[in-house]
Coordinates of C-alpha atoms and ligand atoms in Angstrom, one line a residue:
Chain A
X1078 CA 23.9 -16.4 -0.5
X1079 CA 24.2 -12.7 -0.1
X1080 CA 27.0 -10.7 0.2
X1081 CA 27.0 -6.4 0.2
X1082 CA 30.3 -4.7 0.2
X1083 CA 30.2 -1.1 0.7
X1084 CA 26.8 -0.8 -1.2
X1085 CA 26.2 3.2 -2.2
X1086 CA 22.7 4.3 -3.9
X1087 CA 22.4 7.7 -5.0
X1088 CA 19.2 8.9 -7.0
X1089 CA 20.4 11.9 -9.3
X1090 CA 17.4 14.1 -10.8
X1091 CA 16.6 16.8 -12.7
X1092 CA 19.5 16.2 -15.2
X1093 CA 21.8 15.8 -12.3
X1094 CA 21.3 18.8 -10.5
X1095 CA 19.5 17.2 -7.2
X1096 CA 20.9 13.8 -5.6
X1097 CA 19.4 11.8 -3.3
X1098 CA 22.0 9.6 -1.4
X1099 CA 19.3 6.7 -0.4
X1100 CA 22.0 4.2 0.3
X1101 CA 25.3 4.8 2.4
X1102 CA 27.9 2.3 3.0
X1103 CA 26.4 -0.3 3.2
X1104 CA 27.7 -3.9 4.0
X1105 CA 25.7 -7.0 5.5
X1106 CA 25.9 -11.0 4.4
X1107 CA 22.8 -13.0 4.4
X1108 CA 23.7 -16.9 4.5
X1109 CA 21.2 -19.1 2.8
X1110 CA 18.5 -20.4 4.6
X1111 CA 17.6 -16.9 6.6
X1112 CA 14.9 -15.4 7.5
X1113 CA 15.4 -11.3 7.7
X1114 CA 13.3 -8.2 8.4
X1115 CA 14.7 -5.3 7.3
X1116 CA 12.8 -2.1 9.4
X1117 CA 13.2 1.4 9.5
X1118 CA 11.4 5.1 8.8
X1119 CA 9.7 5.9 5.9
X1120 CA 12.0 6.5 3.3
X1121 CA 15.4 5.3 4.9
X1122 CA 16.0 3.0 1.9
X1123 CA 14.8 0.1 2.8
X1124 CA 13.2 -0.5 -0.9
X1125 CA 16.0 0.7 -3.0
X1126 CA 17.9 -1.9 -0.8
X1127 CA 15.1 -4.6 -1.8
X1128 CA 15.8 -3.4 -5.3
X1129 CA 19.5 -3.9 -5.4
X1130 CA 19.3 -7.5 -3.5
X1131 CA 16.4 -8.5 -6.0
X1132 CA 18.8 -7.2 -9.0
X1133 CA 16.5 -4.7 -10.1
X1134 CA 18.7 -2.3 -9.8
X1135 CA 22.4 -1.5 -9.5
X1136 CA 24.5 0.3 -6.9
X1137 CA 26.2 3.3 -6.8
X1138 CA 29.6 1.8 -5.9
X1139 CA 30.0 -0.9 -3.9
X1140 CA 30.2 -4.8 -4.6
X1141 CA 27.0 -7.3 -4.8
X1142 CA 27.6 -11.0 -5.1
X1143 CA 24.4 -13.3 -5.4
X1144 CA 25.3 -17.0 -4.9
X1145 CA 28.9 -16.7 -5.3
X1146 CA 28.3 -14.3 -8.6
X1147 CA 29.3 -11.1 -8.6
X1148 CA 26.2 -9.5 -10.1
X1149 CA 27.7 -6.2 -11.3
X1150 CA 30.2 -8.2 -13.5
X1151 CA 26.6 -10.0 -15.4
X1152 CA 25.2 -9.5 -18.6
X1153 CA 21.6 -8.1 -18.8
X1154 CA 20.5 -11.4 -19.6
X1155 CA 22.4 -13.4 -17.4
X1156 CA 21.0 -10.7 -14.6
X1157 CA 17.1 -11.7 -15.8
X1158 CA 17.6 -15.2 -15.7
X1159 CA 19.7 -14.9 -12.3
X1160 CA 16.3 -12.6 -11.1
X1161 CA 13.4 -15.3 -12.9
X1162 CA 15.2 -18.6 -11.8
X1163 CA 16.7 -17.4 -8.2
X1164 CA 14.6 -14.4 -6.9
X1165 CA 10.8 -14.2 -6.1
X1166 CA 9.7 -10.4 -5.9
X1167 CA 7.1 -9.1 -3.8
X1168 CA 6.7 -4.9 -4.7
X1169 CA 5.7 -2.6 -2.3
X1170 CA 2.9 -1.3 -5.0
X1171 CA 2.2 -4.8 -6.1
X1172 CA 3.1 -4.1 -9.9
X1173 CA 0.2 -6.5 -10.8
X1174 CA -0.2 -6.1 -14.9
X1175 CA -3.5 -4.6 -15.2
X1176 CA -5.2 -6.4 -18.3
X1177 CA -4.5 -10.0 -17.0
X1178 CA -6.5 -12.0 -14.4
X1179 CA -5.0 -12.9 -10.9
X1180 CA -4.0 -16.5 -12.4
X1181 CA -2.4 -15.1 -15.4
X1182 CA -0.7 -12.3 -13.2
X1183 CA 0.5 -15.4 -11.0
X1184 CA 1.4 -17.9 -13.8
X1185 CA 3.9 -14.9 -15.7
X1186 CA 7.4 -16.2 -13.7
X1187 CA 6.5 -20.0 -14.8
X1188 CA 6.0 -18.5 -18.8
X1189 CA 9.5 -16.7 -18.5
X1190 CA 10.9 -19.8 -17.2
X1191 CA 9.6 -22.4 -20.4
X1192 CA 6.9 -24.3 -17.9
X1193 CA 4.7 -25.8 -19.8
X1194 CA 0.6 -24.4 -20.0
X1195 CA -1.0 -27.4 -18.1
X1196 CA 1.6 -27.7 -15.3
X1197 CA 1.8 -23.1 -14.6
X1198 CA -2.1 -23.4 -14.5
X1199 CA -1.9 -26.0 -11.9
X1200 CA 0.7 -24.0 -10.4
X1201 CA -0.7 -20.9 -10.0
X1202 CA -3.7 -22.1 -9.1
X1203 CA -2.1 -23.8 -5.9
X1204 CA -0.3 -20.7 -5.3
X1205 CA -3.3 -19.0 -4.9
X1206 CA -5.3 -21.4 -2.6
X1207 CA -2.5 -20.9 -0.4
X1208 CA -2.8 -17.0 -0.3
X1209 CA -6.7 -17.9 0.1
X1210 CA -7.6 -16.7 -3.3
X1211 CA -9.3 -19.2 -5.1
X1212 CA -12.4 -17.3 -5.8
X1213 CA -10.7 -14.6 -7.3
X1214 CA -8.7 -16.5 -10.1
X1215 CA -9.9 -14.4 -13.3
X1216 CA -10.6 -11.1 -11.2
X1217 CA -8.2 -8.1 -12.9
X1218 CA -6.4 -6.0 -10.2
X1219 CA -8.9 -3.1 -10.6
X1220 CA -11.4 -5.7 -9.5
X1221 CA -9.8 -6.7 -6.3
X1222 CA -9.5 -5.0 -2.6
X1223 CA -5.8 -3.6 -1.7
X1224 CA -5.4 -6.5 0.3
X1225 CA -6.2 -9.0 -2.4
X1226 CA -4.0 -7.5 -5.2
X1227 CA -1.1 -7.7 -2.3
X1228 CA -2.1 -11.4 -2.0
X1229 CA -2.1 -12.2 -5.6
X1230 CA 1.6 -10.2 -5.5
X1231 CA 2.6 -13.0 -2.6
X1232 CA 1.3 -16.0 -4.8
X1233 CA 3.4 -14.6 -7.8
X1234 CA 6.7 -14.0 -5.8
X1235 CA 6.2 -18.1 -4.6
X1236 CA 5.2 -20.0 -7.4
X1237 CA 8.4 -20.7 -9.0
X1238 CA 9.7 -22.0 -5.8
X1239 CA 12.7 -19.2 -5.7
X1240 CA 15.7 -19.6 -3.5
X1241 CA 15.1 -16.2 -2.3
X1242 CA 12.2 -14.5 -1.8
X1243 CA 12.3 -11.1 -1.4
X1244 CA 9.1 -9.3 0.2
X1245 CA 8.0 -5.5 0.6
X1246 CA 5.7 -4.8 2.9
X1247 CA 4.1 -7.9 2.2
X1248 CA 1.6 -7.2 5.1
X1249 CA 0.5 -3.4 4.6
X1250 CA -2.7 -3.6 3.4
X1251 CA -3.4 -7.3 5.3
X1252 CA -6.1 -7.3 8.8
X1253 CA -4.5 -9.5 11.5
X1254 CA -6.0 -12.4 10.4
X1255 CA -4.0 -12.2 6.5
X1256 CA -1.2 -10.9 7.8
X1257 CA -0.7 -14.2 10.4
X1258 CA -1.4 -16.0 7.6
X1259 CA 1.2 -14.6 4.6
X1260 CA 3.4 -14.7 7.6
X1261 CA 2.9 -18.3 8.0
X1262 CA 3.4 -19.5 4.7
X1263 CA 6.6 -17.6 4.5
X1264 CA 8.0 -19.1 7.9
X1265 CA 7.2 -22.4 6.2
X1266 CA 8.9 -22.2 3.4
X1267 CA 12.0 -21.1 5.3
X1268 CA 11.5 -23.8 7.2
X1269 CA 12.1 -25.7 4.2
X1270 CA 15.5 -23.9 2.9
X1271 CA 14.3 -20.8 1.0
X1272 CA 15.5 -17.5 1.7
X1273 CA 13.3 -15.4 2.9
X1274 CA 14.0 -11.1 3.3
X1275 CA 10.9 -9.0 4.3
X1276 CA 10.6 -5.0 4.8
X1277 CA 7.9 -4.4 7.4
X1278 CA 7.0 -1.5 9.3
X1279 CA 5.1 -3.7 11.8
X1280 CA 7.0 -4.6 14.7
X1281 CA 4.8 -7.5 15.7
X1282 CA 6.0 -8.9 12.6
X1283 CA 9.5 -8.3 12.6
X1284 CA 9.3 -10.3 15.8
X1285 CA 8.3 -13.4 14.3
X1286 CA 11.9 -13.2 12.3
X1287 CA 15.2 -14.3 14.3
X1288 CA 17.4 -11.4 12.5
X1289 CA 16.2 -7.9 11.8
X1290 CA 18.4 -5.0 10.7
X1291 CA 17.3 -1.4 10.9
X1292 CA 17.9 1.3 8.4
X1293 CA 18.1 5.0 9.3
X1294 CA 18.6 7.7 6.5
X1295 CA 20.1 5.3 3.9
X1296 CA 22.5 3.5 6.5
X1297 CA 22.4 0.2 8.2
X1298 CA 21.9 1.5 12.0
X1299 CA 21.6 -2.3 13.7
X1300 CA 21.8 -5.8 13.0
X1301 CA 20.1 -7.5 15.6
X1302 CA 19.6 -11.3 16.1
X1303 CA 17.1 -13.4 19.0
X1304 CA 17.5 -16.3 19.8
X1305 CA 15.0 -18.7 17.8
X1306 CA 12.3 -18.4 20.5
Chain B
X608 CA -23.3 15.1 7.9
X609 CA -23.7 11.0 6.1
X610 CA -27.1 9.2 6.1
X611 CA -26.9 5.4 4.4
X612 CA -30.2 3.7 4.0
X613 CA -30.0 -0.1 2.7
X614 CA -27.3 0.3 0.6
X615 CA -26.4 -2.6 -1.3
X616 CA -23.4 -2.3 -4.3
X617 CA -22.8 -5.4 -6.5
X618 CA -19.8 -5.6 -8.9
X619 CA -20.9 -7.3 -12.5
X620 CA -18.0 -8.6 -14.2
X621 CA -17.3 -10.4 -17.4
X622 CA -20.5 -8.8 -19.5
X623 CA -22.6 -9.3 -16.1
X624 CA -22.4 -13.1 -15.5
X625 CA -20.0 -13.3 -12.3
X626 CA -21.5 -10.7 -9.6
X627 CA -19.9 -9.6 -6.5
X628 CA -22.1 -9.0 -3.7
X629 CA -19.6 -6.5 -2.1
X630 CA -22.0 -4.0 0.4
X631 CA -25.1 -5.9 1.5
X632 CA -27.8 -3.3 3.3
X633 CA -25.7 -1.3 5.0
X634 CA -27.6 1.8 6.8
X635 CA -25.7 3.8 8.8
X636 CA -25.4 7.8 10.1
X637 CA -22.5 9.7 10.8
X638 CA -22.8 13.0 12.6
X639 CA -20.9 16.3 11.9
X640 CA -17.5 16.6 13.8
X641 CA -17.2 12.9 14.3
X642 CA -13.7 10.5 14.1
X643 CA -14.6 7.1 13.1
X644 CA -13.0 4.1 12.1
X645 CA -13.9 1.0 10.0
X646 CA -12.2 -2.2 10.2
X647 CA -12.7 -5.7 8.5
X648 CA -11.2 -8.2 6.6
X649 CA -8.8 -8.1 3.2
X650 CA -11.7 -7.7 0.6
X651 CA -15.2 -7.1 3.4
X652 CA -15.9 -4.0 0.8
X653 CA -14.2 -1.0 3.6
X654 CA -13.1 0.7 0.3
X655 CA -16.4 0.0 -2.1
X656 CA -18.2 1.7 1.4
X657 CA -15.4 4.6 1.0
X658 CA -15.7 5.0 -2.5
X659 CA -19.9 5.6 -2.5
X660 CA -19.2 8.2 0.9
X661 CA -17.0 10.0 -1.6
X662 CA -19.0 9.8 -4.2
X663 CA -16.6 8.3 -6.4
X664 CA -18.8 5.3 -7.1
X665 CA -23.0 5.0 -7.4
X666 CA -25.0 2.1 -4.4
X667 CA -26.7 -0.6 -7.1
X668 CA -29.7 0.2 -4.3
X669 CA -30.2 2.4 -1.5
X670 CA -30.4 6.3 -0.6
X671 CA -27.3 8.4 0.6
X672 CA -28.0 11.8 1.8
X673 CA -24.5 13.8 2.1
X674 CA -25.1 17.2 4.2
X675 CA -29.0 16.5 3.7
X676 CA -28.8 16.3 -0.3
X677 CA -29.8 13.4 -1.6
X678 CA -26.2 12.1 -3.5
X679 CA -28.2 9.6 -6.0
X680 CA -31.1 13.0 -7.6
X681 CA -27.2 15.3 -8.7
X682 CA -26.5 15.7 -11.3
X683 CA -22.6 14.6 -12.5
X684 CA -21.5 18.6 -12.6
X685 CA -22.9 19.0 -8.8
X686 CA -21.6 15.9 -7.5
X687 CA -18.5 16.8 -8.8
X688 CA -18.7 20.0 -7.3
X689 CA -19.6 18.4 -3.6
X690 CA -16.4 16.0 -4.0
X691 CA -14.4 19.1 -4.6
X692 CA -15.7 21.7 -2.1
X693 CA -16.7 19.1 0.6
X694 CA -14.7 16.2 0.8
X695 CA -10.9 15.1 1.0
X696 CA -10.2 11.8 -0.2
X697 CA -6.7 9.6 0.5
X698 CA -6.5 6.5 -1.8
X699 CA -5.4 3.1 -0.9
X700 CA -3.5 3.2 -3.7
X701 CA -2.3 7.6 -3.5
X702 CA -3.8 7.4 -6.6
X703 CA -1.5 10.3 -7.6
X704 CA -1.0 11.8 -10.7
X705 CA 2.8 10.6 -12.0
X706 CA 4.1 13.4 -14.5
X707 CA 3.7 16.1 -11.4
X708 CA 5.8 16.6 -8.8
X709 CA 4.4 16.8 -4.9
X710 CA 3.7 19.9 -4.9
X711 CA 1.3 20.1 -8.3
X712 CA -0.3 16.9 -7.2
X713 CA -1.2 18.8 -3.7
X714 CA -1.9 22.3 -5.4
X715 CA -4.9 19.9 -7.5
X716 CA -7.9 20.1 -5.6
X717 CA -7.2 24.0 -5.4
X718 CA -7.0 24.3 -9.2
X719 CA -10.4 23.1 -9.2
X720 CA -11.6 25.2 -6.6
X721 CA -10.2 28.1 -8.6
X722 CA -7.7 29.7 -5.7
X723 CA -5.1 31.7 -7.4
X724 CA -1.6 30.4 -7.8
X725 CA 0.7 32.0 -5.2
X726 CA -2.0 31.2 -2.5
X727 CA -2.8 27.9 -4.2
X728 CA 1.1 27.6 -3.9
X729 CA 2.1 28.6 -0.1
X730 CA -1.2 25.9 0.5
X731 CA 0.4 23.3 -0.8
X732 CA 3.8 23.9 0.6
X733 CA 2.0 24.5 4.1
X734 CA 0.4 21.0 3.9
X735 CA 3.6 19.5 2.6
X736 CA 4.9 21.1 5.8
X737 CA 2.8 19.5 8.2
X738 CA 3.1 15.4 6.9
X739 CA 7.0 16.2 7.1
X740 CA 8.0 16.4 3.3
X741 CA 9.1 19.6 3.0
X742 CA 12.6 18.1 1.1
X743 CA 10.7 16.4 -1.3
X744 CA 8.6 18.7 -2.6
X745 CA 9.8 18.5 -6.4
X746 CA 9.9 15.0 -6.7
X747 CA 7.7 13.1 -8.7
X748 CA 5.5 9.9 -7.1
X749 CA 8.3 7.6 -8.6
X750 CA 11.1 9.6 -7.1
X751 CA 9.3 8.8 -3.8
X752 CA 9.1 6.1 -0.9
X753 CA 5.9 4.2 -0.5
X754 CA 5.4 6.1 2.7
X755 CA 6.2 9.4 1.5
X756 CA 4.1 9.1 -1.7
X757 CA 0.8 8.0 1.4
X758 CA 1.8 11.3 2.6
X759 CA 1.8 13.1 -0.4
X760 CA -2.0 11.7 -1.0
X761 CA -2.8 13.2 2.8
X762 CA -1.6 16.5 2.1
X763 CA -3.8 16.8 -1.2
X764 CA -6.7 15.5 0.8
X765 CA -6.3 18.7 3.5
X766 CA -4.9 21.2 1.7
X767 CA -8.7 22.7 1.0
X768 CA -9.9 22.1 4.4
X769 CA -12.7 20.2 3.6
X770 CA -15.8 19.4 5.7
X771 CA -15.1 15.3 5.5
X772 CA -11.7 13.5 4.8
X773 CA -11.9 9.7 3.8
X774 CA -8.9 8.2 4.5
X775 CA -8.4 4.5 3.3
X776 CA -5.3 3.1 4.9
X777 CA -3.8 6.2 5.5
X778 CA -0.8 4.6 7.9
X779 CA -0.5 0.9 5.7
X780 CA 3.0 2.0 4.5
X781 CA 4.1 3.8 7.5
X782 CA 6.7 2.9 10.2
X783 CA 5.6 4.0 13.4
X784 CA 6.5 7.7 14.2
X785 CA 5.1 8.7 11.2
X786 CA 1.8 7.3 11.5
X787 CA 1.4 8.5 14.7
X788 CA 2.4 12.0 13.1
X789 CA -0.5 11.3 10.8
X790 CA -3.2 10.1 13.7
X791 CA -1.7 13.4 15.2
X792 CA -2.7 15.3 12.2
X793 CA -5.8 13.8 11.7
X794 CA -7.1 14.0 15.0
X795 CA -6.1 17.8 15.6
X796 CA -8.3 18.3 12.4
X797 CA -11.0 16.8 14.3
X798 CA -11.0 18.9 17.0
X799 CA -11.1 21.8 14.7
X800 CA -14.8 20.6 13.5
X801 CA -13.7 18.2 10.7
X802 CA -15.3 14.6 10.1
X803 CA -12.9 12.3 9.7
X804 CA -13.8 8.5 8.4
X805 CA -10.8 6.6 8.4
X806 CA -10.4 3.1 7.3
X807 CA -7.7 0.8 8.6
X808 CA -6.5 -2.9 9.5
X809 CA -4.2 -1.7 12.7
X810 CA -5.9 -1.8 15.7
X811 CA -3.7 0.5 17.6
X812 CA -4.6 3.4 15.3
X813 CA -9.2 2.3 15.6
X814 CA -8.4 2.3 19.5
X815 CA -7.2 6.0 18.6
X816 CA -11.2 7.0 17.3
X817 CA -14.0 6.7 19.8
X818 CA -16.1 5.2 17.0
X819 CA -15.2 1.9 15.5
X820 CA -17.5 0.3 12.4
X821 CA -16.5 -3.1 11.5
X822 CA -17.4 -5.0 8.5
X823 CA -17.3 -8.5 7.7
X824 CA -18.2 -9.8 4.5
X825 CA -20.1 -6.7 3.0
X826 CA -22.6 -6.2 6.2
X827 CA -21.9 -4.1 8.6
X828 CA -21.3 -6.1 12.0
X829 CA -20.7 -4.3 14.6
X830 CA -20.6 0.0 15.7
X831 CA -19.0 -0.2 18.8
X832 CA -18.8 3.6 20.5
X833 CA -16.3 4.0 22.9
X834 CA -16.1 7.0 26.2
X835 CA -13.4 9.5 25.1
X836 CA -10.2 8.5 26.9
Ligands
ATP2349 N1 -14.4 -3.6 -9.8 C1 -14.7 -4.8 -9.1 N2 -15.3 -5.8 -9.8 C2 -15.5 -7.0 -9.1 N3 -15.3 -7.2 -7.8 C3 -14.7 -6.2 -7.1 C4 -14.4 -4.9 -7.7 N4 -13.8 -4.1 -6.8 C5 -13.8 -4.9 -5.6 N5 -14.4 -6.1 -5.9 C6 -14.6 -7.2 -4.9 O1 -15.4 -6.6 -3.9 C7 -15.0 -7.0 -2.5 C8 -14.8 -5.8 -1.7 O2 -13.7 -5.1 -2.1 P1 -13.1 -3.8 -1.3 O3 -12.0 -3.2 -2.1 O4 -14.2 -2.9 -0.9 O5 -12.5 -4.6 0.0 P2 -11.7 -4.0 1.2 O6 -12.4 -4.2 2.5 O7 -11.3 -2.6 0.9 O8 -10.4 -4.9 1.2 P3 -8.8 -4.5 1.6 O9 -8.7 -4.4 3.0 O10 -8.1 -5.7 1.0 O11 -8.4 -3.3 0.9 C9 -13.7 -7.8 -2.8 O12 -13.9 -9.2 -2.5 C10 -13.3 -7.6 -4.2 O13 -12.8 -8.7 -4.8
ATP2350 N1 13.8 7.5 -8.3 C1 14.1 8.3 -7.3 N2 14.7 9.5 -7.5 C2 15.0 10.3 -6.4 N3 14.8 10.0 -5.1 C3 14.3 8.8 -4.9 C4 13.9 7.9 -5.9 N4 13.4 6.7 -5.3 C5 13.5 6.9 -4.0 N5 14.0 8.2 -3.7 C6 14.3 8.7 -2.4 O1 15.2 7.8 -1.8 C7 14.9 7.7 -0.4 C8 14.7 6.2 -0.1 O2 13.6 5.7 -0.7 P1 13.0 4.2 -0.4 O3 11.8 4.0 -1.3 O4 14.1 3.2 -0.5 O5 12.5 4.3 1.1 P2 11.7 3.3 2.0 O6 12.6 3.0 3.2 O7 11.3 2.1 1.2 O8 10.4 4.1 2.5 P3 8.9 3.6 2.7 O9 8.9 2.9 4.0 O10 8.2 4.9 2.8 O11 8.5 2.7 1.6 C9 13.5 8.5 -0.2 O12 13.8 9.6 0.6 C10 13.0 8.8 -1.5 O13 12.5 10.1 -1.6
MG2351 MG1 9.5 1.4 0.6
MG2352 MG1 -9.5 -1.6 0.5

């Protein structure tokens, strides 16, 4: 499903005259049906990896191909509908949209895709029993704990039953108790065929994942895989 | 140093006809020089309790008595004045401010206090020092890591040595070494005299505090002391 070829990321700022290399050479295939943790320090690039995978963003240099595509060669709008159809996004900062209610936040990848009123609403309103929301449907972000607005992210990224879900730090503002539970619903849809790529810092969840790769300083350090236990 | 009586804090939404119940009679006292924790569930109001201790937000009922001044009888200038002089706040959300780099969000709280610039400067840069960003002290929150922009929200909160830090999830986008860097930091401060309430989902960083609140559901359940290990 996912294929990296010598993948380069490099920030440039202050017109150009400071560069960041976040991402170095970096190659790795993810075949569909996966379930991935991607670990590493605090800013070793594991997000601006998520970006590129979750064609938010481009590369550097290097080759991407998505399902067979190669997604450099894609139009802007043949990259959207690739990223609204294929990919569900989990941020690391949410990215809730402030003036709508949890529902409406959750219903948005179901209006870009032409579902129709009756059938998102139902939708999202499923999505969001399952991240144990349900009293918090017409809450607005600012009127929702950390761990909430993180749970209303999850219900978004799911309810368009993507092919790949893509998840940052899906658990970093989660107790034990949420965090087994997010972690649940995502095995479970692997289980049923979806792809499923999670950054975590927690190594108690990376565990529960048969294939985690470790960044270091913008380069892919390890690729481990366990035995399904 | 904090003195809660019966404080209760209800959330009114939608022109007062949905209510949120989200701190019921909590009364509790925190003594100079302590390191506590509070733990709970996603949404058992850890940051509403935050928020009041740092005078960010007003109890619906209840007394708080900050340093033996009664928070609720100042007025906006003096409360104001206590947040600034007193008390170092770390968002669950940084909460920084995205036109400045690092370094002007951490010089902040010393604009206010009125410190000149070059000392207001070689401050911020010593703070910047100690959470380990020292190469990133130009960039601007959205030129940062999750992690790094946490740790640009610590430094602010130190950088005028205040009496009491709040920290609400100070590790949640962390990888390992680096919050242990932080517990490091935060605990040294400790021993220097500073109270330190610290909020968090992680167990292995409450085990770190002899003091553990926990909250469940907006009461306050259990304040569990442990012997220094
Ligand atoms: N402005 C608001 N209006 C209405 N309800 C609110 C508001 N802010 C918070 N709440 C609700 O109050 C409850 C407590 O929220 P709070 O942010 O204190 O929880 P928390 O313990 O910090 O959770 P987390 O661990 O997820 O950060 C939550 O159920 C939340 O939905
Ligand atoms: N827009 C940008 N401009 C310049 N540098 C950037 C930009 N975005 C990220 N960086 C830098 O690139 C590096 C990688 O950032 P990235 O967000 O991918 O890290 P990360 O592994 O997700 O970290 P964390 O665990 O803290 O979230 C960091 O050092 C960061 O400072
Ligand atoms: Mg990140
Ligand atoms: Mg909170």
């Amino acid at each position: 499903l996912i294929e990296l070829k010598n993948i380069n990321k490099v920030y440039s700022m202050g017109r150009g005259s400071v560069k960041v290399h976040a991402l170095k050479d970096i190659s790795l295939t993810i075949d569909e049906g996966e379930l991935v943790s991607i670990m590493g320090p605090s800013g070793s690039g594991k997000s601006t990896l998520m970006n590129i995978l979750g064609c938010l963003d481009r590369p550097t240099s290097g080759e991407y191909r998505l399902d067979g595509q190669i997604v450099s060669k894609m139009s802007s709008d043949g990259l959207a509908t690739v990223r609204n159809r294929t990919i569900g996004f989990v941020f690391q900062s949410f990215n809730l949209l402030a003036r709508y209610s949890a529902v409406s936040n959750v219903e948005m990848p179901l209006v870009y895709a032409g579902v129709p009123p009756r059938r998102r609403n139902e939708l999202a309103l499923r999505a969001l029993e399952m991240v144990g929301l349900s009293d918090r449907i017409d809450h607005k972000p600012a009127e929702l704990s950390g761990g909430q607005q993180q749970r209303v992210a999850i219900a978004r990224a799911l309810v368009g039953s993507p092919k790949l879900i893509l998840a940052d730090e899906p658990t970093g503002n989660l107790d034990t108790a949420s965090s087994q539970e997010v972690m649940r619903i995502l095995c479970s849809l692997n289980e049923q065929g979806i792809t499923v790529v999670l950054v975590t810092h927690e190594p108690e969840i990376a565990s529960m994942t048969p294939r985690v790769l470790t960044l270091r300083d913008g380069m892919l350090v390890e690729d481990a895989r366990r035995p399904k236990q």
